[in-house]
PDB file of C-alpha atoms in Angstrom:
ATOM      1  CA  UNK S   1      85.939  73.558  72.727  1.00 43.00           C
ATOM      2  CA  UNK S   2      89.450  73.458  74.789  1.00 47.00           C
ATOM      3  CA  UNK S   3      89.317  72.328  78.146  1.00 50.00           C
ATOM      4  CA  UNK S   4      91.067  75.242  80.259  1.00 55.00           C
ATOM      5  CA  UNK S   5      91.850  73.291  83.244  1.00 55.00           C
ATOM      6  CA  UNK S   6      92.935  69.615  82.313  1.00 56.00           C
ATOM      7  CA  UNK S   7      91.570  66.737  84.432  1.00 54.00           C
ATOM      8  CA  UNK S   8      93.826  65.711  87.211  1.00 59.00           C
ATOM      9  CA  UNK S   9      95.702  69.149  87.025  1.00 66.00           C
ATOM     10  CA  UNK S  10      96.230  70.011  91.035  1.00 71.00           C
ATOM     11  CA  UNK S  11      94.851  73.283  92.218  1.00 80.00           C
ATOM     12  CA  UNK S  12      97.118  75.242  94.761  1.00 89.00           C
ATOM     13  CA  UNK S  13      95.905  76.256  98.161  1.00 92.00           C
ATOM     14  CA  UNK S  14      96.734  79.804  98.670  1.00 94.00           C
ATOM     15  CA  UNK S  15      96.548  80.529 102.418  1.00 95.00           C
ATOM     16  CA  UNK S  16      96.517  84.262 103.426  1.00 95.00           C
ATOM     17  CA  UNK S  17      97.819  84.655 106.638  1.00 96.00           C
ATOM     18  CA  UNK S  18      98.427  87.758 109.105  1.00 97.00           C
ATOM     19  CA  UNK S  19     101.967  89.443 109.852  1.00 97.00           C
ATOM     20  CA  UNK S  20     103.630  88.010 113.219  1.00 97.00           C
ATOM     21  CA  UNK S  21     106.387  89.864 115.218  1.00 97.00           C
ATOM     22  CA  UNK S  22     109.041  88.218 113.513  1.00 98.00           C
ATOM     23  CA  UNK S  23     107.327  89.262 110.035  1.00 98.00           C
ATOM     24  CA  UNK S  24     106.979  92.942 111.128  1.00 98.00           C
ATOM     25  CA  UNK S  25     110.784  93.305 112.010  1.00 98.00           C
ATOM     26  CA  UNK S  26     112.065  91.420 108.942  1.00 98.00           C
ATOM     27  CA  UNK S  27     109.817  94.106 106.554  1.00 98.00           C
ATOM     28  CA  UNK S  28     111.454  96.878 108.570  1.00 98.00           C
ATOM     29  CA  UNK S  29     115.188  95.295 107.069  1.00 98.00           C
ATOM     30  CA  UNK S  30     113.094  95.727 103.778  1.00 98.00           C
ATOM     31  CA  UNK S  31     112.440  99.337 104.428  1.00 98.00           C
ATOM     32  CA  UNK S  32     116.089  99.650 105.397  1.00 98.00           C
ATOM     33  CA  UNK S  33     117.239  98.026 101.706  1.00 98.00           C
ATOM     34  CA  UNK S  34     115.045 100.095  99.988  1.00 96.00           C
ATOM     35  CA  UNK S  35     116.372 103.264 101.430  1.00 96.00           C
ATOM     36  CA  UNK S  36     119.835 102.126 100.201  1.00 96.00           C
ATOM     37  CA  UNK S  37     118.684 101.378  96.885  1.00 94.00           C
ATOM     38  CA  UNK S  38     117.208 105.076  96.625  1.00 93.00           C
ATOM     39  CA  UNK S  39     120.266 106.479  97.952  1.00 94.00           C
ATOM     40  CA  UNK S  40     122.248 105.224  95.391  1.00 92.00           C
ATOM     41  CA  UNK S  41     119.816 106.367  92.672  1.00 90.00           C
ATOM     42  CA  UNK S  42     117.736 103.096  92.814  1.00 91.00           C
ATOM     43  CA  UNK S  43     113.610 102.734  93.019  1.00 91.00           C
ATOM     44  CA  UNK S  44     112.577 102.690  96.554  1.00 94.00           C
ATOM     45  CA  UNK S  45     112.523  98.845  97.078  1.00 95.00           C
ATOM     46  CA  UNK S  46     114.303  96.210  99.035  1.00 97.00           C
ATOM     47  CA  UNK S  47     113.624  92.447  99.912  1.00 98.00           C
ATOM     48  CA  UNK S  48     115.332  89.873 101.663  1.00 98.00           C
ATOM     49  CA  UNK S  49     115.319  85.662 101.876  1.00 98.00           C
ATOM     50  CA  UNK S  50     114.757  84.670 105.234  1.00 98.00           C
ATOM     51  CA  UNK S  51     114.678  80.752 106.467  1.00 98.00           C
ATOM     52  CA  UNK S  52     112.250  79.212 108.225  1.00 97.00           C
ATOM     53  CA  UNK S  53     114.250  80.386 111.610  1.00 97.00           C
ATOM     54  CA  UNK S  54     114.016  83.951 110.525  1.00 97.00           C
ATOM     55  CA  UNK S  55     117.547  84.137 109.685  1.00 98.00           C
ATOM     56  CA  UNK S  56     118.574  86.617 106.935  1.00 98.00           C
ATOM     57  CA  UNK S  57     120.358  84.613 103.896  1.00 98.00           C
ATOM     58  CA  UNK S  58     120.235  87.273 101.158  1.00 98.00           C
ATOM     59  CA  UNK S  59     119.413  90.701 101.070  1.00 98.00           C
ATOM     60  CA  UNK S  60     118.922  92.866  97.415  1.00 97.00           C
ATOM     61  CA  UNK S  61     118.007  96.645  97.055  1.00 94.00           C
ATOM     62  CA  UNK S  62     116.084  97.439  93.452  1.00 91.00           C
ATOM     63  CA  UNK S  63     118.805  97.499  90.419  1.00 81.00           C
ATOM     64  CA  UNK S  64     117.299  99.683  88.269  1.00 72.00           C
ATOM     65  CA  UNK S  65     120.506 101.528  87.221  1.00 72.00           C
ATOM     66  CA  UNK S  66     123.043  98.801  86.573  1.00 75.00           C
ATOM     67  CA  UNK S  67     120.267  96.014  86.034  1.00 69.00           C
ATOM     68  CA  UNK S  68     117.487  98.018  84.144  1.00 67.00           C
ATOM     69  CA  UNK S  69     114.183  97.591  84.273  1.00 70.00           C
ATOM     70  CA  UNK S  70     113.582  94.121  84.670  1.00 69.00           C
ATOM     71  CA  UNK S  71     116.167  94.174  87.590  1.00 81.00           C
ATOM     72  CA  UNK S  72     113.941  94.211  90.772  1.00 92.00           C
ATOM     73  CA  UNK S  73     114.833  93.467  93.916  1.00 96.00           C
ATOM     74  CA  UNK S  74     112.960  90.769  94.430  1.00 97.00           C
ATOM     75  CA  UNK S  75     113.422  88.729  90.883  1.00 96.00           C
ATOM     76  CA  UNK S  76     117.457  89.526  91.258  1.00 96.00           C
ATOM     77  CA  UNK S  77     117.317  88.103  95.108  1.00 98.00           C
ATOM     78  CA  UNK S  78     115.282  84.785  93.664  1.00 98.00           C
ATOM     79  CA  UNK S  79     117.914  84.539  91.205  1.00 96.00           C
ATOM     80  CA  UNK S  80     120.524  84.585  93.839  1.00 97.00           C
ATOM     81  CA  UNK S  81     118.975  82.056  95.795  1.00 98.00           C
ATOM     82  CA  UNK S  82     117.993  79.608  92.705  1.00 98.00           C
ATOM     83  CA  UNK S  83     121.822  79.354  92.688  1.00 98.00           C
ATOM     84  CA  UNK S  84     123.201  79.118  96.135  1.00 98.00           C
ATOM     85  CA  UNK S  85     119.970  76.917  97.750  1.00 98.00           C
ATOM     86  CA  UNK S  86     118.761  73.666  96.414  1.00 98.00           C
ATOM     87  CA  UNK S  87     114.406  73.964  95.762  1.00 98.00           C
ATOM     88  CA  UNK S  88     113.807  71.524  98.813  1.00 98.00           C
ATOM     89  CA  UNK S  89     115.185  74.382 101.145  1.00 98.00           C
ATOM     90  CA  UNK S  90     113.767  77.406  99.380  1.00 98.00           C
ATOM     91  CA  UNK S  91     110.619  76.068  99.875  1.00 98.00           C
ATOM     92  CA  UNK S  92     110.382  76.764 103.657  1.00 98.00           C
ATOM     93  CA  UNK S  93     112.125  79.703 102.975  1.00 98.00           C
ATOM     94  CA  UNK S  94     110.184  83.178 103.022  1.00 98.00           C
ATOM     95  CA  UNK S  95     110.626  86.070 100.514  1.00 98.00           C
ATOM     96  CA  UNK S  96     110.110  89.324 102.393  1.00 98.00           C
ATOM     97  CA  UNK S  97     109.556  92.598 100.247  1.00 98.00           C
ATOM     98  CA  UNK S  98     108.596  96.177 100.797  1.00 96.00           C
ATOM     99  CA  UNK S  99     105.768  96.336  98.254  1.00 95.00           C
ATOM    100  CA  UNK S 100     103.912  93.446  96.870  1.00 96.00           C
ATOM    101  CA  UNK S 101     105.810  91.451  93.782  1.00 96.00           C
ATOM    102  CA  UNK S 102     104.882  92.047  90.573  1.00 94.00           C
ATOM    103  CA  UNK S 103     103.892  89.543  88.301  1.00 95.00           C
ATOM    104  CA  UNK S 104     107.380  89.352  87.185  1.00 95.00           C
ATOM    105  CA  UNK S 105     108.573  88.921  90.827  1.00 96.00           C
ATOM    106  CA  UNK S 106     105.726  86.475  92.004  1.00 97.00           C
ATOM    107  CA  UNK S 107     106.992  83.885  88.721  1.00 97.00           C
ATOM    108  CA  UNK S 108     110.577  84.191  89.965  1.00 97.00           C
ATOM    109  CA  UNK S 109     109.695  83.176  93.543  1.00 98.00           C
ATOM    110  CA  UNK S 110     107.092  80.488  92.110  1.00 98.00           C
ATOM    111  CA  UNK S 111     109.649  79.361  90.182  1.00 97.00           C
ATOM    112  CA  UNK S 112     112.413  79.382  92.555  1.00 98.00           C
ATOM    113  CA  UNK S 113     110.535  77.329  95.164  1.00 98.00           C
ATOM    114  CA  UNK S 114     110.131  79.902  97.583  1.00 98.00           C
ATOM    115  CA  UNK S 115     106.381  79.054  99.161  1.00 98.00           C
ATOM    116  CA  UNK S 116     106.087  82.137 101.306  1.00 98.00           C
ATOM    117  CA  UNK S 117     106.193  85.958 100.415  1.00 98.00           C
ATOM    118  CA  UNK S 118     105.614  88.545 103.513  1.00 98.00           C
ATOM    119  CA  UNK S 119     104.696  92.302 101.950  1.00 98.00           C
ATOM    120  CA  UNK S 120     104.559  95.609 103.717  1.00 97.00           C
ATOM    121  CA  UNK S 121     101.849  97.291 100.914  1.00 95.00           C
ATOM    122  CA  UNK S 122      99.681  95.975  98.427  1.00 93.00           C
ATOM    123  CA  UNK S 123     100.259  96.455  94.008  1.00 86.00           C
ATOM    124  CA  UNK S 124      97.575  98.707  94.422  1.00 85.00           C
ATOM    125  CA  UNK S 125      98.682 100.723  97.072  1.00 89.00           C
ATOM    126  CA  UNK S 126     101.825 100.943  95.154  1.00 83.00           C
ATOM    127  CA  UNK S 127      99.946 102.201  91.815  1.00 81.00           C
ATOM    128  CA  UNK S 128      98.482 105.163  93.904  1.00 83.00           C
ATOM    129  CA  UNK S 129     101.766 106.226  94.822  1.00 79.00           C
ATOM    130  CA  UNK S 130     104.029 105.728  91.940  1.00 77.00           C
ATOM    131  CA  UNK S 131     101.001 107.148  89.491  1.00 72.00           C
ATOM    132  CA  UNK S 132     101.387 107.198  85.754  1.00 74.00           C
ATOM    133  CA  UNK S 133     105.414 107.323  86.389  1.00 68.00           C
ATOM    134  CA  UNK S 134     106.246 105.567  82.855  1.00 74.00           C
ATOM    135  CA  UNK S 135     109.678 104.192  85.290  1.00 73.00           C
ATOM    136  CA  UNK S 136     107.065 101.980  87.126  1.00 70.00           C
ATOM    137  CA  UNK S 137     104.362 100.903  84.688  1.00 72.00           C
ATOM    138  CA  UNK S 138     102.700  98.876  87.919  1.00 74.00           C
ATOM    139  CA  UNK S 139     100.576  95.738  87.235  1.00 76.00           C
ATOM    140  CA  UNK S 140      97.932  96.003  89.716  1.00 81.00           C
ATOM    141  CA  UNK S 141      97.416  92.085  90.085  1.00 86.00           C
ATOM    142  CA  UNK S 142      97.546  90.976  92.875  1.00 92.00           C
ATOM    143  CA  UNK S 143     100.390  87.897  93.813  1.00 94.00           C
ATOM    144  CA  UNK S 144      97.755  85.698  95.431  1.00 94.00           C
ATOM    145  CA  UNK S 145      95.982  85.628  91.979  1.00 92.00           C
ATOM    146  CA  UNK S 146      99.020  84.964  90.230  1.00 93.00           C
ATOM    147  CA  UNK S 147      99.836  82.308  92.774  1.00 95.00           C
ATOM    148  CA  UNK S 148      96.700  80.824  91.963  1.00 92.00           C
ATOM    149  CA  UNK S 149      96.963  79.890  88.253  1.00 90.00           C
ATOM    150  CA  UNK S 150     100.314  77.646  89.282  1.00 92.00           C
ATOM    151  CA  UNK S 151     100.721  73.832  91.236  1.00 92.00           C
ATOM    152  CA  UNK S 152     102.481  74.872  94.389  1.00 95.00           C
ATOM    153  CA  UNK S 153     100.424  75.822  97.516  1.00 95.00           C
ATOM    154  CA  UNK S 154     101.846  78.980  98.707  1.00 96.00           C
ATOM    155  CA  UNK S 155     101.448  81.372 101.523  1.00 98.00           C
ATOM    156  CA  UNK S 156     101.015  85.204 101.336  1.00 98.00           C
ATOM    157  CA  UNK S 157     101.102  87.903 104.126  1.00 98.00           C
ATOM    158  CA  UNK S 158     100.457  90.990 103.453  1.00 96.00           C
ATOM    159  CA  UNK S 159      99.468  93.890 103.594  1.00 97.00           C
ATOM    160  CA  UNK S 160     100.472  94.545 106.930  1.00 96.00           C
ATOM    161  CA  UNK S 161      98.694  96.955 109.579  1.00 96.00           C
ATOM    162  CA  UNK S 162     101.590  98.182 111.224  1.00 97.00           C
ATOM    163  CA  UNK S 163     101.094 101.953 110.846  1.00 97.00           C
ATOM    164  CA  UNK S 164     104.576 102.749 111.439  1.00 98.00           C
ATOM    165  CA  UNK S 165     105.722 100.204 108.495  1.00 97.00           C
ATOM    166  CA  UNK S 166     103.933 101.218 106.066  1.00 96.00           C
ATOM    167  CA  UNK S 167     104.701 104.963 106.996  1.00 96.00           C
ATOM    168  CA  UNK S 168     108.126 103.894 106.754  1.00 97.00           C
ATOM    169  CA  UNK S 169     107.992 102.291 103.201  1.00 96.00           C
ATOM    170  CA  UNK S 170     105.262 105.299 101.920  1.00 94.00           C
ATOM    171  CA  UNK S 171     108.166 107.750 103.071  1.00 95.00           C
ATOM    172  CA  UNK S 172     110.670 106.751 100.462  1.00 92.00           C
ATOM    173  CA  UNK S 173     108.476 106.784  97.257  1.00 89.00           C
ATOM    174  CA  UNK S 174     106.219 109.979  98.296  1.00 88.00           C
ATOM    175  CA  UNK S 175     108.572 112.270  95.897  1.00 84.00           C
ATOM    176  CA  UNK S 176     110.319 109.688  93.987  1.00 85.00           C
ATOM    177  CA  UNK S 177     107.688 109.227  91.419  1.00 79.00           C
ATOM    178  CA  UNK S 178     106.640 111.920  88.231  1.00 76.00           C
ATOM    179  CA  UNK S 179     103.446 111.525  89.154  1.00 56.00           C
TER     180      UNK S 179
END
């Protein structure tokens, strides 16, 4: 039989935190991207790299149209970052989205170095409001068990409680989706 989990292979402390001031008005820029990327014909989302000041570095709306399907916000803004910041300063760096990554989005920010993700609404929230919408096809894993399975300890926040956020970031995907 294969041992899953080699000997001396380090286990990653995932630390789930709750949404501070600072958090809440950084997700509202996120709501604010998002809108911009569905005015121009985009999916509903938006995320930004903030440093450990809560300074905005890099923002990215959802590139669905140029990018295709693969192109969301968050992976393209991790991309960004991988080139302009070296790992030792993306990792107290905080990736701040307006729905939960993806699996796809979670690697790139693993990957990248970034150690902290801040999220307005959960994968599963997001699955009851896109639907069955073959445009998002949405993984409902959670990032924290994603996290989990790597080497780095990370930090997640998120979901949020703010009413008014996640009003805000409902109100541009209720009618967006074929669902």
């Amino acid at each position: 039989m294969i041992d899953l989990i080699p000997l001396g292979v380090y286990m990653p402390v995932i630390t789930r935190v709750e949404a501070n001031q600072d958090d809440i008005r950084l997700l509202y820029e996120t709501v604010r991207i998002a809108h911009q990327a569905k005015e121009k014909g985009n999916h509903p989302f938006g995320a930004l790299l903030a440093d450990k000041m809560g300074n905005i570095l890099l923002e990215q709306e959802n590139d669905h149209t140029e990018g295709g399907p693969a192109m969301h916000a968050e992976t393209a803004l991790m991309l960004k970052a991988g080139k302009l910041y070296t790992p030792e300063f993306l990792a107290e760096c905080s990736l701040y989205t307006s729905a939960e990554p993806c699996v796809m989005c979670t690697g790139a920010m693993y990957w990248t170095n970034v150690r902290r993700v801040v999220f307005g609404i959960t994968e599963t929230q997001l699955l009851q409001l896109t639907g069955s919408d073959e445009q998002n096809p949405t993984f409902d894993l959670p990032s924290d068990r994603v996290l989990a399975y790597g080497q780095k300890d990370m930090v997640v926040v998120g979901p949020v409680k703010d009413v008014d956020l996640i009003k805000a970031i409902v109100a541009d995907h209720k009618g967006f989706w074929n669902n």
